[in-house]
Coordinates of C-alpha atoms and ligand atoms in Angstrom, one line a residue:
M764 CA 40.8 61.9 -37.4
A765 CA 43.8 60.7 -35.3
R766 CA 47.0 59.3 -37.0
I767 CA 47.4 55.6 -37.5
H768 CA 50.3 53.8 -35.5
K769 CA 51.4 50.2 -35.0
L770 CA 50.0 48.5 -31.9
P771 CA 52.6 47.2 -29.2
V772 CA 52.7 43.5 -29.2
S773 CA 51.4 43.5 -25.8
V774 CA 48.1 44.9 -27.0
V775 CA 48.1 42.9 -30.1
N776 CA 48.2 39.8 -27.8
R777 CA 45.1 40.9 -26.1
I778 CA 42.9 41.1 -29.2
A779 CA 40.5 38.4 -30.0
A780 CA 42.1 36.7 -32.8
G781 CA 40.6 34.6 -35.6
E782 CA 39.3 34.8 -39.2
V783 CA 38.4 38.3 -39.9
V784 CA 37.1 37.8 -43.5
E785 CA 34.9 34.9 -44.2
R786 CA 32.8 35.9 -47.1
P787 CA 31.8 39.2 -48.9
A788 CA 29.5 40.1 -46.1
S789 CA 32.5 40.3 -43.8
A790 CA 33.9 42.9 -46.1
V791 CA 30.7 44.9 -46.2
K792 CA 30.5 44.9 -42.4
E793 CA 34.3 46.1 -41.9
L794 CA 34.2 48.8 -44.6
L795 CA 31.0 50.1 -43.3
E796 CA 32.3 50.0 -39.7
N797 CA 35.4 51.9 -40.7
A798 CA 33.2 54.4 -42.7
L799 CA 31.0 55.0 -39.7
D800 CA 34.0 55.4 -37.2
A801 CA 35.0 58.4 -39.5
S802 CA 31.9 60.4 -38.6
P803 CA 30.3 60.6 -41.9
S804 CA 27.1 62.3 -42.9
R805 CA 26.5 59.5 -45.6
V806 CA 27.7 56.1 -46.7
D807 CA 27.1 54.4 -50.0
V808 CA 27.6 50.8 -50.7
S809 CA 27.8 49.1 -54.0
L810 CA 28.0 45.5 -54.6
E811 CA 28.5 43.2 -57.8
Q812 CA 27.7 39.5 -57.8
G813 CA 26.7 39.5 -54.1
G814 CA 30.0 41.3 -53.3
I815 CA 32.1 38.5 -54.6
A816 CA 33.2 40.7 -57.7
L817 CA 33.1 44.1 -55.9
V818 CA 32.3 45.8 -52.6
R819 CA 32.7 49.4 -52.8
V820 CA 32.1 51.7 -49.7
V821 CA 32.2 55.6 -50.1
D822 CA 31.9 57.8 -47.2
D823 CA 32.3 61.5 -46.5
G824 CA 34.0 61.2 -43.2
G825 CA 37.2 62.4 -41.9
G826 CA 39.6 60.6 -44.3
I827 CA 43.0 59.1 -44.0
E828 CA 46.2 61.2 -44.5
A829 CA 48.1 60.3 -47.6
D830 CA 51.0 59.4 -45.4
D831 CA 49.1 56.9 -43.3
L832 CA 47.6 54.8 -46.2
P833 CA 50.4 52.2 -45.9
L834 CA 49.8 51.9 -42.3
A835 CA 46.0 51.7 -42.8
V836 CA 46.7 48.4 -44.7
T837 CA 49.2 47.2 -42.2
A838 CA 48.2 44.4 -39.7
H839 CA 47.8 45.8 -36.1
A840 CA 47.9 49.3 -37.0
T841 CA 45.0 51.6 -36.0
S842 CA 44.1 55.1 -35.1
K843 CA 41.6 53.9 -32.5
L844 CA 43.5 52.4 -29.7
R845 CA 46.8 53.1 -27.9
V846 CA 47.3 51.4 -24.9
A847 CA 46.0 47.9 -23.4
E848 CA 43.7 49.9 -21.0
D849 CA 41.9 51.2 -24.0
L850 CA 40.6 47.9 -24.5
E851 CA 38.3 48.4 -21.5
H852 CA 36.7 51.3 -23.0
I853 CA 36.3 50.8 -26.7
E854 CA 34.0 53.6 -28.3
T855 CA 34.8 52.9 -31.8
L856 CA 33.4 49.9 -34.0
G857 CA 37.2 49.2 -35.0
F858 CA 39.9 48.5 -32.6
R859 CA 42.1 45.8 -33.8
G860 CA 43.8 47.6 -36.8
E861 CA 43.2 44.3 -38.7
A862 CA 40.4 44.5 -41.2
L863 CA 42.0 46.4 -43.9
A864 CA 45.1 44.2 -43.8
S865 CA 43.1 41.0 -43.9
I866 CA 41.1 41.9 -46.7
G867 CA 44.2 43.1 -48.7
E868 CA 45.5 39.7 -48.3
V869 CA 42.8 37.9 -50.0
A870 CA 41.7 40.4 -52.6
R871 CA 42.4 43.5 -54.7
L872 CA 41.9 46.5 -52.3
V873 CA 41.8 50.0 -53.6
I874 CA 41.6 53.0 -51.1
R875 CA 41.1 56.5 -52.1
S876 CA 41.0 59.2 -49.5
R877 CA 41.4 62.9 -48.6
T878 CA 41.3 64.6 -45.2
P879 CA 39.5 68.1 -45.1
H880 CA 43.1 69.5 -44.9
G881 CA 45.2 67.1 -46.7
T882 CA 45.6 66.1 -50.4
G883 CA 43.8 63.3 -52.1
A884 CA 45.8 60.0 -52.5
S885 CA 45.2 56.2 -53.3
L886 CA 46.8 52.9 -52.5
T887 CA 46.2 49.5 -54.1
V888 CA 47.0 46.3 -52.3
D889 CA 46.7 43.1 -54.2
G890 CA 47.1 39.7 -52.5
G891 CA 49.1 41.1 -49.6
R892 CA 51.4 43.2 -51.7
A893 CA 50.8 47.0 -51.4
G894 CA 51.7 49.3 -54.2
E895 CA 52.8 53.1 -54.1
V896 CA 50.7 55.9 -52.7
M897 CA 49.5 57.9 -55.6
P898 CA 48.0 61.2 -55.7
E899 CA 44.4 61.3 -56.4
G900 CA 41.9 63.9 -57.2
C901 CA 38.9 63.3 -54.8
G902 CA 36.5 64.7 -52.3
V903 CA 37.0 64.7 -48.7
G904 CA 36.2 61.2 -47.3
T905 CA 37.2 57.6 -48.2
T906 CA 36.3 55.2 -50.9
V907 CA 37.4 51.6 -50.4
E908 CA 36.9 49.0 -53.0
V909 CA 37.3 45.1 -52.7
H910 CA 37.7 43.3 -56.0
Q911 CA 37.3 39.8 -56.4
L912 CA 37.4 38.3 -52.9
F913 CA 39.5 35.2 -52.6
G914 CA 40.3 35.6 -56.2
N915 CA 44.0 34.8 -55.4
V916 CA 43.0 32.0 -53.0
P917 CA 41.2 29.4 -55.1
A918 CA 40.9 27.1 -52.1
R919 CA 38.6 29.6 -50.2
R920 CA 37.0 30.9 -53.2
A921 CA 35.6 27.5 -53.8
F922 CA 33.8 27.7 -50.4
L923 CA 31.8 30.8 -51.5
R924 CA 28.3 30.3 -52.3
A925 CA 26.2 31.4 -55.3
P926 CA 26.1 35.1 -55.8
Q927 CA 22.3 35.2 -54.7
T928 CA 23.3 33.7 -51.3
E929 CA 26.3 36.0 -50.8
W930 CA 24.0 38.7 -51.7
S931 CA 21.6 37.8 -48.9
H932 CA 24.4 37.7 -46.3
S933 CA 25.8 41.0 -47.7
S934 CA 22.5 42.8 -47.6
E935 CA 22.0 41.4 -44.1
A936 CA 25.3 42.9 -43.0
F937 CA 24.2 46.2 -44.5
V938 CA 20.7 46.1 -42.8
R939 CA 22.3 45.4 -39.4
T940 CA 24.7 48.2 -39.6
A941 CA 22.1 50.5 -41.1
L942 CA 19.6 49.8 -38.1
A943 CA 22.4 50.8 -35.8
H944 CA 23.1 54.0 -37.2
P945 CA 19.9 55.8 -38.2
G946 CA 21.6 59.2 -38.0
V947 CA 23.6 58.6 -41.1
A948 CA 22.3 58.6 -44.5
M949 CA 23.0 55.2 -46.2
S950 CA 22.4 53.5 -49.5
L951 CA 23.0 49.9 -51.0
S952 CA 23.1 49.0 -54.8
H953 CA 23.6 45.5 -56.1
N954 CA 24.4 45.0 -59.9
G955 CA 23.6 48.7 -60.5
R956 CA 20.3 48.7 -59.0
R957 CA 19.5 50.8 -55.9
I958 CA 18.1 48.5 -53.2
H959 CA 18.1 50.8 -50.3
D960 CA 18.2 54.5 -50.1
L961 CA 18.1 55.6 -46.5
A962 CA 17.6 59.4 -45.3
A963 CA 19.3 60.2 -42.1
V964 CA 16.6 60.2 -39.5
T965 CA 16.3 60.9 -35.8
A966 CA 13.7 58.3 -34.9
W967 CA 14.6 54.7 -35.0
R968 CA 11.2 53.8 -36.1
D969 CA 11.7 55.8 -39.2
R970 CA 15.0 53.8 -40.1
I971 CA 13.2 50.5 -39.4
G972 CA 10.5 51.6 -41.7
G973 CA 12.9 52.7 -44.3
L974 CA 14.3 49.1 -44.5
F975 CA 11.4 47.1 -43.8
G976 CA 8.5 49.3 -45.0
A977 CA 6.7 51.8 -43.2
S978 CA 3.7 49.6 -42.4
L979 CA 6.1 47.6 -40.1
G980 CA 7.6 50.5 -38.8
G981 CA 4.3 52.2 -37.8
R982 CA 3.0 49.2 -35.9
L983 CA 6.0 48.5 -33.5
I984 CA 5.6 49.2 -29.9
E985 CA 8.2 51.2 -28.1
I986 CA 9.7 49.7 -24.9
T987 CA 12.2 51.4 -22.5
A988 CA 13.8 50.5 -19.4
D989 CA 16.6 51.9 -17.3
D990 CA 18.2 50.5 -14.2
G991 CA 20.3 53.5 -13.4
E992 CA 23.4 52.2 -15.5
I993 CA 21.9 50.0 -18.3
S994 CA 19.4 51.6 -20.4
L995 CA 17.3 49.8 -23.1
R996 CA 15.0 51.1 -25.7
G997 CA 13.3 49.0 -28.3
L998 CA 10.8 48.7 -30.9
V999 CA 8.9 45.3 -30.6
G1000 CA 6.3 43.9 -32.8
R1001 CA 2.7 42.9 -31.9
P1002 CA 2.2 39.3 -31.1
E1003 CA 0.0 39.0 -34.3
D1004 CA 2.9 40.3 -36.4
D1005 CA 4.8 37.3 -35.5
M1006 CA 7.1 35.5 -37.9
A1007 CA 8.4 32.0 -38.9
G1008 CA 12.0 33.0 -38.4
T1009 CA 14.3 35.2 -36.5
R1010 CA 15.2 37.6 -39.4
L1011 CA 13.6 40.5 -37.6
Q1012 CA 15.2 40.0 -34.3
H1013 CA 18.0 42.5 -33.9
L1014 CA 20.2 43.5 -30.8
F1015 CA 22.7 46.5 -30.6
V1016 CA 24.9 47.7 -27.9
A1017 CA 26.1 51.2 -28.3
G1018 CA 25.7 51.2 -32.2
R1019 CA 27.2 47.6 -32.6
P1020 CA 25.0 44.8 -33.7
F1021 CA 25.4 41.7 -31.6
R1022 CA 24.1 38.1 -31.2
D1023 CA 23.1 36.8 -27.8
R1024 CA 21.0 33.7 -27.0
S1025 CA 20.2 34.7 -23.4
I1026 CA 18.6 38.0 -24.4
L1027 CA 16.7 36.6 -27.3
H1028 CA 15.3 33.9 -24.5
A1029 CA 14.2 36.9 -22.3
V1030 CA 12.2 38.1 -25.3
Q1031 CA 10.7 34.6 -25.7
E1032 CA 9.6 34.8 -22.1
G1033 CA 8.3 38.3 -22.6
Y1034 CA 6.1 37.0 -25.4
R1035 CA 5.1 33.8 -23.6
G1036 CA 1.5 33.3 -23.8
L1037 CA 1.2 35.6 -26.6
L1038 CA 2.6 33.7 -29.5
L1039 CA 1.8 30.4 -31.2
S1040 CA 4.3 27.9 -30.6
G1041 CA 7.2 28.1 -33.2
R1042 CA 6.4 31.6 -34.1
Q1043 CA 8.9 34.4 -33.5
P1044 CA 8.4 37.9 -32.3
I1045 CA 9.7 41.0 -34.2
V1046 CA 12.2 42.8 -31.9
F1047 CA 14.8 45.6 -32.1
L1048 CA 16.6 46.2 -29.0
S1049 CA 19.3 48.7 -28.4
F1050 CA 21.3 48.8 -25.1
D1051 CA 23.4 51.5 -23.6
M1052 CA 25.7 51.1 -20.6
P1053 CA 29.2 52.3 -19.4
T1054 CA 32.0 51.0 -21.7
D1055 CA 33.4 48.9 -19.0
M1056 CA 30.2 46.8 -18.4
V1057 CA 30.5 45.3 -22.0
D1058 CA 33.6 43.5 -23.5
V1059 CA 33.4 43.7 -27.3
N1060 CA 36.8 42.2 -27.9
V1061 CA 35.5 38.5 -27.5
H1062 CA 34.8 37.5 -31.0
P1063 CA 37.3 37.6 -34.0
A1064 CA 34.5 39.1 -36.3
K1065 CA 33.0 41.1 -33.6
M1066 CA 29.6 39.4 -33.8
E1067 CA 29.3 38.7 -30.1
V1068 CA 30.1 40.8 -27.0
R1069 CA 30.2 39.7 -23.4
F1070 CA 28.3 41.5 -20.5
R1071 CA 29.7 41.8 -17.1
E1072 CA 26.2 41.2 -15.6
P1073 CA 24.1 39.3 -18.2
A1074 CA 21.2 38.7 -15.7
R1075 CA 20.6 42.4 -15.4
L1076 CA 20.1 42.7 -19.2
Y1077 CA 17.8 39.6 -19.0
R1078 CA 15.7 41.2 -16.4
L1079 CA 15.5 44.5 -18.0
V1080 CA 14.4 43.1 -21.4
L1081 CA 11.7 40.7 -19.8
S1082 CA 10.2 43.5 -17.7
A1083 CA 10.2 46.1 -20.4
I1084 CA 8.2 43.7 -22.8
R1085 CA 5.8 42.6 -20.2
T1086 CA 5.3 46.3 -19.1
A1087 CA 4.5 47.4 -22.7
F1088 CA 2.2 44.5 -23.4
L1089 CA 0.2 45.4 -20.2
Q1090 CA 0.0 49.0 -21.2
H1091 CA -1.1 48.1 -24.6
D1092 CA -3.6 45.5 -23.7
M1093 CA -2.4 42.7 -26.2
G1094 CA -5.5 40.8 -25.5
T1095 CA -7.8 43.0 -27.7
S1096 CA -6.5 41.6 -31.2
L1097 CA -7.6 38.3 -32.4
K1098 CA -5.1 35.9 -34.1
A1099 CA -5.5 35.5 -37.7
P1100 CA -6.3 31.7 -38.2
E1101 CA -4.0 29.1 -39.6
S1102 CA -6.7 27.2 -41.4
P1103 CA -7.6 28.3 -44.9
A1104 CA -11.2 27.7 -44.2
F1105 CA -11.3 30.5 -41.9
A1106 CA -9.6 33.1 -44.1
P1107 CA -12.6 34.7 -45.6
W1108 CA -13.5 35.8 -42.0
F1109 CA -10.3 37.0 -40.6
G1110 CA -7.4 39.2 -41.6
Q1111 CA -9.2 41.3 -44.1
P1112 CA -9.4 45.1 -44.0
Q1113 CA -12.8 46.4 -42.6
K1114 CA -13.8 48.1 -45.9
Q1115 CA -13.0 45.2 -48.3
T1116 CA -14.8 44.8 -51.6
P1117 CA -16.7 41.6 -51.6
S1118 CA -14.5 38.7 -52.6
P1119 CA -15.7 36.7 -55.7
A1120 CA -14.7 33.4 -54.5
P1121 CA -16.7 31.7 -51.7
F1122 CA -13.5 30.7 -50.1
A1123 CA -10.8 33.3 -50.8
P1124 CA -7.3 32.3 -50.6
Q1125 CA -5.6 32.5 -47.2
R1126 CA -4.4 35.9 -46.4
P1127 CA -1.2 37.2 -47.8
A1128 CA 1.7 37.0 -45.3
P1129 CA 2.6 40.5 -44.2
L1130 CA 5.3 41.9 -46.6
W1131 CA 8.1 41.7 -44.0
E1132 CA 7.3 37.9 -43.7
Q1133 CA 7.1 37.5 -47.4
A1134 CA 10.7 38.8 -47.6
E1135 CA 11.9 36.1 -45.2
Q1136 CA 10.4 33.5 -47.4
A1137 CA 12.1 34.6 -50.5
P1138 CA 15.0 36.7 -50.0
S1139 CA 15.3 38.9 -53.0
D1140 CA 17.0 42.2 -53.8
V1141 CA 13.4 43.9 -54.0
S1142 CA 13.7 47.6 -52.9
A1143 CA 12.0 48.7 -49.9
A1144 CA 10.7 51.5 -52.3
H1145 CA 8.4 48.9 -53.9
V1146 CA 6.9 47.9 -50.6
P1147 CA 3.3 49.2 -50.4
D1148 CA 2.4 50.7 -47.1
A1149 CA -1.0 49.1 -46.3
V1150 CA -0.7 45.6 -45.3
A1151 CA -3.6 43.8 -43.8
V1152 CA -2.3 42.0 -40.7
N1153 CA -5.4 41.3 -38.6
G1154 CA -9.0 41.7 -38.6
G1155 CA -9.1 42.8 -35.1
H1156 CA -11.4 42.0 -32.4
R1157 CA -15.0 43.1 -32.0
P1158 CA -16.7 43.3 -28.6
V1159 CA -19.1 40.5 -28.4
E1160 CA -22.3 39.9 -26.3
W1161 CA -23.0 36.3 -25.8
D1162 CA -26.4 34.5 -25.7
V1163 CA -25.6 32.0 -23.0
E1164 CA -28.6 30.1 -23.1
R1165 CA -27.9 29.0 -26.8
A1166 CA -24.2 28.0 -26.3
V1167 CA -23.8 24.4 -27.6
Q1168 CA -20.8 22.1 -27.2
M1169 CA -19.7 20.3 -30.2
H1170 CA -17.3 17.4 -30.8
N1171 CA -16.6 17.5 -27.0
R1172 CA -14.0 20.3 -27.7
Y1173 CA -15.8 23.4 -29.2
I1174 CA -18.5 25.5 -27.9
V1175 CA -20.5 27.5 -30.4
V1176 CA -22.5 30.4 -29.4
E1177 CA -24.3 33.3 -31.0
C1178 CA -22.6 36.6 -30.2
G1179 CA -23.6 40.4 -30.8
D1180 CA -22.8 40.4 -34.4
G1181 CA -22.0 36.7 -35.4
I1182 CA -21.0 33.4 -34.2
E1183 CA -18.2 32.6 -31.9
V1184 CA -16.4 29.1 -31.7
I1185 CA -14.7 28.7 -28.4
D1186 CA -12.0 26.2 -27.6
Q1187 CA -13.1 24.8 -24.5
H1188 CA -9.7 23.8 -23.1
A1189 CA -7.8 27.2 -24.2
L1190 CA -10.6 29.3 -22.8
H1191 CA -10.9 27.4 -19.4
E1192 CA -7.1 27.4 -19.0
R1193 CA -7.1 31.3 -19.6
V1194 CA -10.1 31.7 -17.1
L1195 CA -8.4 29.6 -14.4
Y1196 CA -5.0 31.5 -14.9
E1197 CA -6.7 34.8 -14.6
R1198 CA -8.8 33.9 -11.4
L1199 CA -5.7 32.2 -9.8
K1200 CA -3.8 35.3 -10.5
A1201 CA -6.3 37.8 -9.3
S1202 CA -6.7 35.7 -5.9
V1203 CA -3.0 35.7 -5.3
A1204 CA -2.7 39.5 -6.1
D1205 CA -5.5 40.3 -3.5
G1206 CA -4.4 37.6 -0.9
H1207 CA -7.5 35.5 -1.1
L1208 CA -6.5 32.4 -2.8
E1209 CA -8.4 29.5 -1.6
V1210 CA -6.0 26.7 -0.6
Q1211 CA -7.3 22.9 0.1
P1212 CA -5.2 20.9 2.2
L1213 CA -5.0 17.4 1.0
L1214 CA -6.2 14.7 3.3
I1215 CA -4.0 12.2 1.5
P1216 CA -1.0 13.9 0.4
E1217 CA 0.1 13.1 -3.1
R1218 CA 3.6 11.6 -3.6
V1219 CA 5.7 12.7 -6.4
E1220 CA 9.1 11.0 -7.6
L1221 CA 11.6 13.4 -8.9
E1222 CA 15.1 13.4 -10.3
A1223 CA 17.9 15.0 -8.1
A1224 CA 17.9 18.2 -10.3
E1225 CA 14.2 18.5 -10.2
L1226 CA 14.1 18.1 -6.5
E1227 CA 16.7 20.9 -6.0
L1228 CA 14.7 23.0 -8.4
I1229 CA 11.4 22.3 -6.7
T1230 CA 13.1 22.9 -3.1
E1231 CA 14.6 26.2 -4.2
H1232 CA 11.3 27.5 -5.2
A1233 CA 9.1 26.2 -2.6
E1234 CA 8.3 29.5 -1.5
A1235 CA 6.9 30.5 -5.0
L1236 CA 4.9 27.3 -5.2
E1237 CA 3.4 28.1 -1.6
Q1238 CA 2.4 31.5 -2.7
A1239 CA 0.6 29.9 -5.7
G1240 CA -1.2 27.6 -3.2
M1241 CA 0.9 24.5 -3.7
R1242 CA 2.7 23.1 -0.7
V1243 CA 5.3 20.5 -1.6
E1244 CA 7.6 18.9 1.2
P1245 CA 10.4 16.7 0.9
F1246 CA 9.6 12.9 1.9
G1247 CA 12.9 11.3 1.8
G1248 CA 15.4 10.6 -1.2
S1249 CA 14.1 12.4 -4.2
T1250 CA 10.4 11.9 -3.3
V1251 CA 8.2 14.9 -2.5
I1252 CA 4.7 15.1 -1.2
V1253 CA 2.0 17.7 -2.1
T1254 CA 0.0 18.5 0.9
S1255 CA -2.2 21.4 -0.5
K1256 CA -3.1 22.9 -3.6
P1257 CA -5.5 25.8 -4.6
V1258 CA -9.1 24.9 -4.8
L1259 CA -9.4 26.3 -8.2
A1260 CA -7.1 23.4 -9.3
G1261 CA -9.8 21.1 -8.8
N1262 CA -9.2 17.2 -9.1
A1263 CA -6.0 17.8 -11.3
P1264 CA -3.3 15.3 -10.3
A1265 CA -0.6 16.8 -8.1
A1266 CA 2.1 14.9 -10.0
E1267 CA 1.1 16.4 -13.3
I1268 CA 1.0 19.9 -11.8
V1269 CA 4.6 19.5 -10.3
R1270 CA 5.8 18.3 -13.6
E1271 CA 4.4 21.2 -15.6
V1272 CA 5.5 23.6 -13.0
L1273 CA 9.1 22.2 -13.2
D1274 CA 9.2 22.6 -16.9
R1275 CA 8.2 26.1 -16.5
L1276 CA 10.4 27.0 -13.5
S1277 CA 13.8 25.7 -15.3
A1278 CA 13.0 28.1 -18.2
V1279 CA 12.9 31.2 -16.0
A1280 CA 14.8 30.1 -12.8
A1281 CA 18.0 31.9 -14.0
V1282 CA 16.2 35.3 -13.6
G1283 CA 15.2 34.8 -9.9
D1284 CA 12.5 37.4 -10.3
A1285 CA 9.9 36.2 -7.5
A1286 CA 6.6 37.6 -9.2
M1287 CA 7.8 35.9 -12.4
L1288 CA 8.3 32.5 -10.7
V1289 CA 4.9 32.5 -9.0
D1290 CA 3.3 33.4 -12.2
E1291 CA 4.9 30.4 -13.9
V1292 CA 3.4 28.1 -11.3
L1293 CA -0.1 29.6 -12.0
H1294 CA 0.4 29.0 -15.5
G1295 CA 1.4 25.5 -14.9
L1296 CA -1.6 25.0 -12.5
A1297 CA -4.1 26.4 -15.1
C1298 CA -2.8 24.2 -17.8
R1299 CA -3.2 21.0 -16.0
A1300 CA -6.3 22.0 -14.0
A1301 CA -8.5 23.1 -17.2
I1302 CA -10.9 20.8 -18.9
K1303 CA -9.5 19.0 -21.8
A1304 CA -10.4 18.8 -25.3
G1305 CA -12.6 15.6 -25.6
D1306 CA -14.2 16.1 -22.1
P1307 CA -17.9 16.2 -22.4
L1308 CA -19.5 18.9 -20.6
S1309 CA -22.9 19.3 -18.8
R1310 CA -25.2 22.2 -19.9
E1311 CA -24.5 24.0 -16.6
E1312 CA -20.6 23.4 -17.3
V1313 CA -20.9 25.1 -20.8
D1314 CA -22.9 28.0 -19.5
A1315 CA -20.6 28.5 -16.7
L1316 CA -17.7 28.6 -18.9
V1317 CA -19.2 31.1 -21.4
R1318 CA -20.4 33.1 -18.5
D1319 CA -16.9 33.1 -16.8
R1320 CA -15.4 34.5 -19.9
R1321 CA -16.9 37.8 -19.3
M1322 CA -15.1 38.0 -16.0
V1323 CA -11.6 37.7 -17.3
R1324 CA -9.7 40.6 -18.9
E1325 CA -7.3 38.8 -21.0
S1326 CA -9.3 35.9 -22.5
H1327 CA -8.4 36.0 -26.2
H1328 CA -5.4 33.6 -26.0
C1329 CA -4.7 30.6 -23.8
P1330 CA -1.5 31.1 -21.7
H1331 CA 0.4 29.2 -24.5
G1332 CA -0.8 31.7 -27.0
R1333 CA -3.4 29.7 -28.9
P1334 CA -6.5 31.7 -29.7
T1335 CA -9.4 30.9 -27.3
S1336 CA -12.2 31.6 -29.7
L1337 CA -12.7 32.6 -33.4
V1338 CA -15.5 35.1 -34.3
L1339 CA -17.5 34.7 -37.5
S1340 CA -19.2 38.0 -38.1
R1341 CA -22.7 38.0 -39.7
Q1342 CA -21.5 40.5 -42.1
D1343 CA -18.7 37.8 -43.3
L1344 CA -21.3 35.2 -43.3
D1345 CA -23.7 37.3 -45.4
R1346 CA -20.8 38.2 -47.7
Q1347 CA -19.9 34.4 -48.0
F1348 CA -23.5 33.5 -48.9
R1349 CA -23.6 36.2 -51.3
R1350 CA -26.3 38.1 -49.4
I1351 CA -24.5 41.2 -49.9
Ligands
ATP1732 N1 36.7 55.0 -44.2 C1 37.6 55.3 -43.5 N2 37.7 56.7 -43.0 C2 38.9 57.1 -42.2 N3 39.9 56.3 -41.7 C3 39.8 54.9 -42.0 C4 38.8 54.5 -42.9 N4 39.0 53.2 -43.2 C5 40.1 52.8 -42.4 N5 40.6 53.9 -41.9 C6 41.8 54.0 -41.1 O1 42.5 52.8 -41.2 C7 42.8 52.2 -40.0 C8 42.9 50.7 -40.2 O2 41.4 50.2 -40.6 P1 41.2 48.8 -40.2 O3 39.8 48.5 -40.5 O4 42.2 47.7 -40.6 O5 41.4 48.8 -38.6 P2 40.4 49.4 -37.4 O6 39.2 50.0 -38.0 O7 41.4 50.3 -36.6 O8 40.3 48.0 -36.5 P3 39.5 46.7 -36.9 O9 40.3 45.7 -37.5 O10 38.8 46.4 -35.7 O11 38.3 47.2 -38.0 C9 41.8 52.6 -39.0 O12 42.3 52.6 -37.7 C10 41.4 54.1 -39.6 O13 42.4 55.0 -39.0
MG1733 MG1 38.0 48.7 -39.1

């Protein structure tokens, strides 16, 4: 490994300054990054008391020369950067020459290291005071220990949380880094217990499986995209494997975890219409791009990065997710129900033994979700592989004649092997959306000019948005024209929109456009308008339907490809299979 030197002041001044060590998890992250920069084949992490009492990271990488040990713990000394220009092409995880010095200030830091051709040596720093370099019999590589973080700074120690909380932050730091480096064998132990033991793997899916259970790893869908300079590869969850929180949303650029709200927004957009509101998808995304397209020197703890062209990443993510879902026909799996009453019919493995209770408890959350609810140091090794997530969708044949509307909101119909309960609004919305989309695609969208144009009052910003996207609206059959001040008039709308008031449609469309306007993708904008139209034009829950209307809706359903969720992601129907009913009534 290159020798360590002090950085010139001109370079130091250009490095994002701020607090490096906030809690034990920061030490875990920094020491892991140092280990990984030394090209190891394995790295072992041990923690005591969540990392408060001890963080130990052992690697078998290139090591530090004995003479360089004092420099390693000196502020602004690094082997990874020389001149200011290097800041534009950072390829290592570290570059500030800051981490060990900062940790040495607030803890007792012990380093033992040996390079392949040197002799082993150790150095201790306690509360900022470095001792002597001592000879040490050790193998090639480096061991760094951080004892009693903030032990000498009571004011900061007081801000540490309970060991269990610090543990969850520390293990999260390990997980993020381990996800970014599947090719290195890694382990994590806590209070003497082995929590993760990860073999070096070539497939990212296997590393994810190693951390969160093979059942999750196996279910993820692969996505890729490349625009010539920026490439994206990712593994994303099926919509039905959604979660309550964002614990399984991970972003990486060139082996570096980072946070980014805009990219996560693109993810949400990619899943739009497939998730129930408030639920989060599982995503692991890794970007690669020339080093001058991303600035990693923007956050003192290196948690964030800045992209030269963020809109490109947004587009890449959105299109990669949508393309993957089209290929995987995400409409074919039914959402497990929220209501316990439906639990017996859903989310059960096909070959299940009859349940003793007439109303079995609600399906257990998938294990990766259970972990989210109760963070603990349960080893991935204890996670069983087979997790029942979804009962799956069975093809159904309807007996249209016997479809009945109930409570002015549901339609119940006999289907091939059971009974189907349809949500009339959700299904109609989906049907309308699919029809609108198909008509736009084949250029045969029927448009009705309005004899009396409908006026809509807008705010200035709304007027600007609607004017800017007049073309997308027009492609979707909505002609909106300025009418002086911030008023517009709607002079035409698609025939399929029926009697839905234009003002309602325009409001709905505005909401949707504002979410995706930044992307500027023409097809997506039209799609948003169509979603808005379908939402407002669909029959509502509470609308009484005639016999003909019920039949028409049930019949229409056969014609649309994607009918299992409304465009908002709510299921359009639930199937109670005859077999499940028989089981519940103890016939089998
Ligand atoms: N595990 C290790 N193996 C080999 N060398 C190491 C290891 N840990 C630290 N070093 C050496 O010590 C130097 C100082 O490490 P330190 O983490 O303080 O700074 P850095 O990694 O250069 O930058 P940053 O502050 O961004 O992490 C590194 O540049 C590297 O040369
Ligand atoms: Mg470092």
